[in-house]
Tab-separated table of C-alpha atoms in Angstrom:
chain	number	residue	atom	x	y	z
A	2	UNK	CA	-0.329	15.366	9.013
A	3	UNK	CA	1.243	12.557	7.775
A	4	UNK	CA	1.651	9.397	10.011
A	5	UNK	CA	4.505	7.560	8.152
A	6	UNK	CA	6.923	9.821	6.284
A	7	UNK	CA	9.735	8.533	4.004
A	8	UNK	CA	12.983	10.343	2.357
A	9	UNK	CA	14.121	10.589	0.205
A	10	UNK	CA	11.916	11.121	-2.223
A	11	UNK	CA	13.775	9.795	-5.050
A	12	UNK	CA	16.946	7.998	-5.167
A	13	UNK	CA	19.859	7.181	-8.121
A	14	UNK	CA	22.581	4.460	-7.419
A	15	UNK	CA	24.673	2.799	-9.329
A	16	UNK	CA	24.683	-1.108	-9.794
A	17	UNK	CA	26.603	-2.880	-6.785
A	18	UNK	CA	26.222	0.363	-4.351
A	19	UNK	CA	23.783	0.121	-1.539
A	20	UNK	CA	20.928	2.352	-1.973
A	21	UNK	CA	19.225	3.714	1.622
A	22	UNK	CA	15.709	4.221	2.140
A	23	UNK	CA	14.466	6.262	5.550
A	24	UNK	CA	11.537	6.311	7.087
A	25	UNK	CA	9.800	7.557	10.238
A	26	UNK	CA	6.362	7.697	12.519
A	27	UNK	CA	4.438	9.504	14.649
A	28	UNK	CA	2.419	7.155	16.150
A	29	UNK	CA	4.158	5.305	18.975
A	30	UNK	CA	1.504	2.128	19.072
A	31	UNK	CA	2.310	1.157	15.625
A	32	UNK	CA	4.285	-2.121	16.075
A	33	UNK	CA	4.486	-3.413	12.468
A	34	UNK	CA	6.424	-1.782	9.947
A	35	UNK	CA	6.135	-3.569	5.960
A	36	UNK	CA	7.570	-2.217	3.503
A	37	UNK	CA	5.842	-3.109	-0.189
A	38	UNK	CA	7.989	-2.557	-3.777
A	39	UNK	CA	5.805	-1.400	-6.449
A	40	UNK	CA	6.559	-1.244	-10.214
A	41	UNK	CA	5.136	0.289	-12.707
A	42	UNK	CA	1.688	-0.718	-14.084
A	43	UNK	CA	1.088	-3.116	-10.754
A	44	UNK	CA	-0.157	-3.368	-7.317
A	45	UNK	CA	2.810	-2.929	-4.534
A	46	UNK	CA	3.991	-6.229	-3.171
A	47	UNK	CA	5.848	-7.042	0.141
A	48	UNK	CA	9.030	-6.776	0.050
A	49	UNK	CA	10.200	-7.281	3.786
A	50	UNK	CA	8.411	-6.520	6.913
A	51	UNK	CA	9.496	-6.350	10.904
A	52	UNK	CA	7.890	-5.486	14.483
A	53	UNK	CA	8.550	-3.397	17.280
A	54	UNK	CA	10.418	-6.419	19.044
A	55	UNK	CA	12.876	-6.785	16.462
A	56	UNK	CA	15.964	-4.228	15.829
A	57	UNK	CA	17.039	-5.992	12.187
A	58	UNK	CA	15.353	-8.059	9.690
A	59	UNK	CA	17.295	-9.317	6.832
A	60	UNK	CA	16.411	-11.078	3.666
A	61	UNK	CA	18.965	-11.145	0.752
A	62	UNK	CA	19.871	-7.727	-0.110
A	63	UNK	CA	17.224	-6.764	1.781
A	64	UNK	CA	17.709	-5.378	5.610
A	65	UNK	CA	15.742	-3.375	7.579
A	66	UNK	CA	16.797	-0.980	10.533
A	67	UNK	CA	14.555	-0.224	13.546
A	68	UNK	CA	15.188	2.050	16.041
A	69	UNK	CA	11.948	2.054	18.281
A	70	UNK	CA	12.842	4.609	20.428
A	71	UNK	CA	13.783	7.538	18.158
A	72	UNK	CA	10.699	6.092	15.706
A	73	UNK	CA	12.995	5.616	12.644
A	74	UNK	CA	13.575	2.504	10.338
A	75	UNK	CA	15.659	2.826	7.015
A	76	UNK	CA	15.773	-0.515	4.442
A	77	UNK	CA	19.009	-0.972	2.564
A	78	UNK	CA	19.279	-2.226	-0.870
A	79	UNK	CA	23.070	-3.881	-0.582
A	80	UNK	CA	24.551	-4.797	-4.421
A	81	UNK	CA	21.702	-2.771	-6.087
A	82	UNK	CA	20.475	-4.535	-9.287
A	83	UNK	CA	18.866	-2.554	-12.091
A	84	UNK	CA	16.035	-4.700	-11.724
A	85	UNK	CA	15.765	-3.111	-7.986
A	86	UNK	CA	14.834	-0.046	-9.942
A	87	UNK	CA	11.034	0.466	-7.910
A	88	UNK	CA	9.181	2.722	-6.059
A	89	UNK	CA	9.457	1.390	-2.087
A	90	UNK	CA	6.612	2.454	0.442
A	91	UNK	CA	7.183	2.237	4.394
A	92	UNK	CA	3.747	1.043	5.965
A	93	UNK	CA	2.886	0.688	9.240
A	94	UNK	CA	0.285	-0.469	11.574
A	95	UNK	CA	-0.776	-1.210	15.437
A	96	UNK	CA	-3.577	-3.692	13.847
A	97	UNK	CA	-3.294	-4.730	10.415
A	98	UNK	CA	-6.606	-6.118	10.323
A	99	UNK	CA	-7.570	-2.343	9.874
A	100	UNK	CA	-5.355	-1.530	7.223
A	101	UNK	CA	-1.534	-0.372	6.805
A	102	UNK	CA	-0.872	3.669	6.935
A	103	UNK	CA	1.447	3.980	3.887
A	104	UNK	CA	4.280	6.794	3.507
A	105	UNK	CA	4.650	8.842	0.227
A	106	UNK	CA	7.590	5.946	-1.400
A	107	UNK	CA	11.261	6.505	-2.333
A	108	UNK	CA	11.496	5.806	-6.075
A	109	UNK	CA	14.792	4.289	-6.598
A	110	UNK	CA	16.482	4.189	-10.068
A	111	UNK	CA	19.524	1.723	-10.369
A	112	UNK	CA	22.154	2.617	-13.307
A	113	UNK	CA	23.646	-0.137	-14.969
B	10	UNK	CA	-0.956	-18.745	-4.924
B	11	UNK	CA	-3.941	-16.948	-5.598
B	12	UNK	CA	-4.906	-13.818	-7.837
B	13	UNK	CA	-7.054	-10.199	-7.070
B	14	UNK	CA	-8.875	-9.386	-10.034
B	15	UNK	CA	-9.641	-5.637	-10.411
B	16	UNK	CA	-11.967	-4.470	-12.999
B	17	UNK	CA	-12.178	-2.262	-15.141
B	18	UNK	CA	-8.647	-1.743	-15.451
B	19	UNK	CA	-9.389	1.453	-17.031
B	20	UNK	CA	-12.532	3.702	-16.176
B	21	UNK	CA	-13.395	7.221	-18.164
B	22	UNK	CA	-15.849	8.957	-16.740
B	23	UNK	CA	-18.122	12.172	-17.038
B	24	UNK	CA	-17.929	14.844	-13.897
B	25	UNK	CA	-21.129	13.988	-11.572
B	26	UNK	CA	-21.424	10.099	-12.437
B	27	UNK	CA	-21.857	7.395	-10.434
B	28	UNK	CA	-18.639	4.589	-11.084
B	29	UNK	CA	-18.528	1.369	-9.579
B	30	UNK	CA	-15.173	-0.111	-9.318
B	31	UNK	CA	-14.923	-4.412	-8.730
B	32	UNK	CA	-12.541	-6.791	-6.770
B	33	UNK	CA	-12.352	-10.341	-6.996
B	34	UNK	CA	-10.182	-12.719	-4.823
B	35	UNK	CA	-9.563	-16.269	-4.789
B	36	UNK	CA	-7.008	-16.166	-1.726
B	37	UNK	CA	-10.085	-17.512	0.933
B	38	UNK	CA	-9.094	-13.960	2.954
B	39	UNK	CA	-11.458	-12.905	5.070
B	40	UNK	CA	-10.256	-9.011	5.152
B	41	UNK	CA	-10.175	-7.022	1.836
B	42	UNK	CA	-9.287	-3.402	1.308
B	43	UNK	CA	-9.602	-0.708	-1.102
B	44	UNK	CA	-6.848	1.899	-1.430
B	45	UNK	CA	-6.482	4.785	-3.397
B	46	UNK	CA	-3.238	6.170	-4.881
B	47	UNK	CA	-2.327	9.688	-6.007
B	48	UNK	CA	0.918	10.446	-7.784
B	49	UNK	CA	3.083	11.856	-4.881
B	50	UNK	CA	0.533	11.191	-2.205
B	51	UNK	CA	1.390	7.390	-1.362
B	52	UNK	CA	-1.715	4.746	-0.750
B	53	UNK	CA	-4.678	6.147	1.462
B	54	UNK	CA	-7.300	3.760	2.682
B	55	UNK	CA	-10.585	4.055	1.532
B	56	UNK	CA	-12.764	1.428	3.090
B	57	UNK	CA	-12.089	-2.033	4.263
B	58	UNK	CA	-14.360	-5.028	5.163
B	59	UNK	CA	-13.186	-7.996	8.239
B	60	UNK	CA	-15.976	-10.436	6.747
B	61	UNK	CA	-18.858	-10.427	4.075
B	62	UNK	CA	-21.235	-7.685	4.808
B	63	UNK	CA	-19.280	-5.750	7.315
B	64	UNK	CA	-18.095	-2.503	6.029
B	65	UNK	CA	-15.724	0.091	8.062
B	66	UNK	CA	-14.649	3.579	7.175
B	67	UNK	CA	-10.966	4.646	6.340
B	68	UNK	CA	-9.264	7.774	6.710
B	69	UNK	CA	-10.978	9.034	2.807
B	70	UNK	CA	-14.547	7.361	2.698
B	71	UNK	CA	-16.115	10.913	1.868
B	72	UNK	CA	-17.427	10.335	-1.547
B	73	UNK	CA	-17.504	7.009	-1.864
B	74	UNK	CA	-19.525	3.574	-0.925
B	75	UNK	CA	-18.768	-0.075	-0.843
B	76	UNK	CA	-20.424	-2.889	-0.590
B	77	UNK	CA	-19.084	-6.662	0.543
B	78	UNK	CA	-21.914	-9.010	-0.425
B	79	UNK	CA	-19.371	-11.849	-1.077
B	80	UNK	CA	-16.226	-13.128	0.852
B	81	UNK	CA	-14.537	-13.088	-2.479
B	82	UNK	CA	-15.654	-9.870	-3.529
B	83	UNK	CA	-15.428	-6.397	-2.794
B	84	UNK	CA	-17.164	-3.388	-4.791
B	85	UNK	CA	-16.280	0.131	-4.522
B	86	UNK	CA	-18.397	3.103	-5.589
B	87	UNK	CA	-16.973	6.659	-6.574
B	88	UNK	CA	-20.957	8.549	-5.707
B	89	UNK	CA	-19.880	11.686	-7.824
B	90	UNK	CA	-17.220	11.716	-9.883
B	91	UNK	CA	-14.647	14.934	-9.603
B	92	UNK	CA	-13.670	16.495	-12.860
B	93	UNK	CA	-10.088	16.462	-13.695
B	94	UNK	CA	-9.980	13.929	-11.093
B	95	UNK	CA	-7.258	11.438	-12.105
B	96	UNK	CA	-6.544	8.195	-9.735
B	97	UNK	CA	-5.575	3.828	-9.044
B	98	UNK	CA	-7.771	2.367	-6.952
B	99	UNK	CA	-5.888	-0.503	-5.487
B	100	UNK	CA	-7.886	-3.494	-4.075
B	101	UNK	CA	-6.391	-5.729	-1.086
B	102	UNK	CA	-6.603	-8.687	0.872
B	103	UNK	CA	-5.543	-10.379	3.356
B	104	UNK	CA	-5.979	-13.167	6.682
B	105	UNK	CA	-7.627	-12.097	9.511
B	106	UNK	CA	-5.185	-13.132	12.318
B	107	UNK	CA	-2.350	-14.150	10.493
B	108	UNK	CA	1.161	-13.113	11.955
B	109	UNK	CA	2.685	-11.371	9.283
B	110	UNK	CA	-0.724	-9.089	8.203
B	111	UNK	CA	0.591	-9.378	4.585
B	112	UNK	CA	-1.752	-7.756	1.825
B	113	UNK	CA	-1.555	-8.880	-1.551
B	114	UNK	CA	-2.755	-6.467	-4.271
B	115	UNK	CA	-4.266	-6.183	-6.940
B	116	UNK	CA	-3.150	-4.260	-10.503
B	117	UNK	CA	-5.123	-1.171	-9.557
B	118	UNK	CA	-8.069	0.600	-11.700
B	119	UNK	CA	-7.271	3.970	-13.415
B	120	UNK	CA	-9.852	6.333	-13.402
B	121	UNK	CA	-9.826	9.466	-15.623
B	122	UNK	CA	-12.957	11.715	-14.677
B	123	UNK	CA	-13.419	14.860	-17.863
């Protein structure tokens, strides 16, 4: 069963739209919700992050939706840059000493 | 800044063999990871280690063994290689107590099993 699921799966924009990533969890003592960008050929790398006291976290084009009670987050990519083009995981954790549960990623493609 | 160092970056090996994997970290964490990534099954935590000689399971330690003998370093051991078995291993760090639990990653290991 997986913990952290993400949709879509994959994801096409064009250059200056916003692109809109979803995710959702099962487990209601997770309090910490990263999500990483990874590109081809490399380890993923944060990206953004936010806790379970927080409803928005923004940086840059970056923002991140919580909604604690229904257990959904989404990330929006506002002005979507080719360079965007990345596959995004939603993590989460209660204690991330023990490690982040990872979704499946979004791969999102950016057309010039 | 600091750097993980994950080698080999490639690994071939023959069904049944023993492969040992290597991480190297010169971020001072005290918590490192190892992760394992399938194409279209996300990152799934193989073993992880607080402090130098600790060791504790993840969710897919069957088949595998680690070993922490360093702070910087962190070893991973495929016991029996699968054939067709095709796979990163991604190695991790990060602070122990920290506020933002951030990992930093290394480039992954690619292991190709015949």
């Amino acid at each position: 069963q997986q913990q952290v699921r993400q949709s879509p799966q994959s994801l096409t924009v064009w250059e200056g739209e916003t692109a809109i990533l979803n995710c959702s969890y099962e487990d209601s003592t997770f309090n910490y919700f990263p999500w990483y960008q990874q590109f081809p050929g490399e380890g993923p790398a944060l990206l953004i992050s936010i806790s379970s006291v927080s409803d928005k976290k923004e940086d840059g084009r970056f923002t991140i939706f919580f909604n604690k009670r229904e257990k959904k987050l989404s990330l929006h990519i506002t002005d979507s840059q080719p360079g965007d083009s990345a596959t995004y995981f939603c993590a989460a954790s209660y204690n991330y000493a023990q490690g982040l549960t990872f979704g499946l990623g979004t791969r999102v493609s950016v057309f010039p | 800044g600091g750097i993980i160092t994950q080698t080999p970056k490639f690994l071939i090996g023959q069904e049944g063999q023993k492969l040992t994997l290597k991480c190297q970290q010169n971020f001072n964490h005290d918590t490192m990871y190892w992760y394992r990534q399938d194409s279209g099954k996300g990152l799934r935590l193989i073993y992880y280690s607080i402090t130098e000689n600790d060791l504790q399971k993840g969710d897919l330690s069957e088949g595998y063994d680690a070993s922490r003998e360093k702070k910087s370093s962190f070893s991973l051991t495929v016991t029996s290689a699968q054939k067709n078995e095709m796979a990163v291993f991604l190695c991790a760090s990060s602070i122990t107590g920290g506020d933002t639990g951030q990992l930093y990653f290394g480039e992954g290991s690619k292991l190709t099993v015949l």
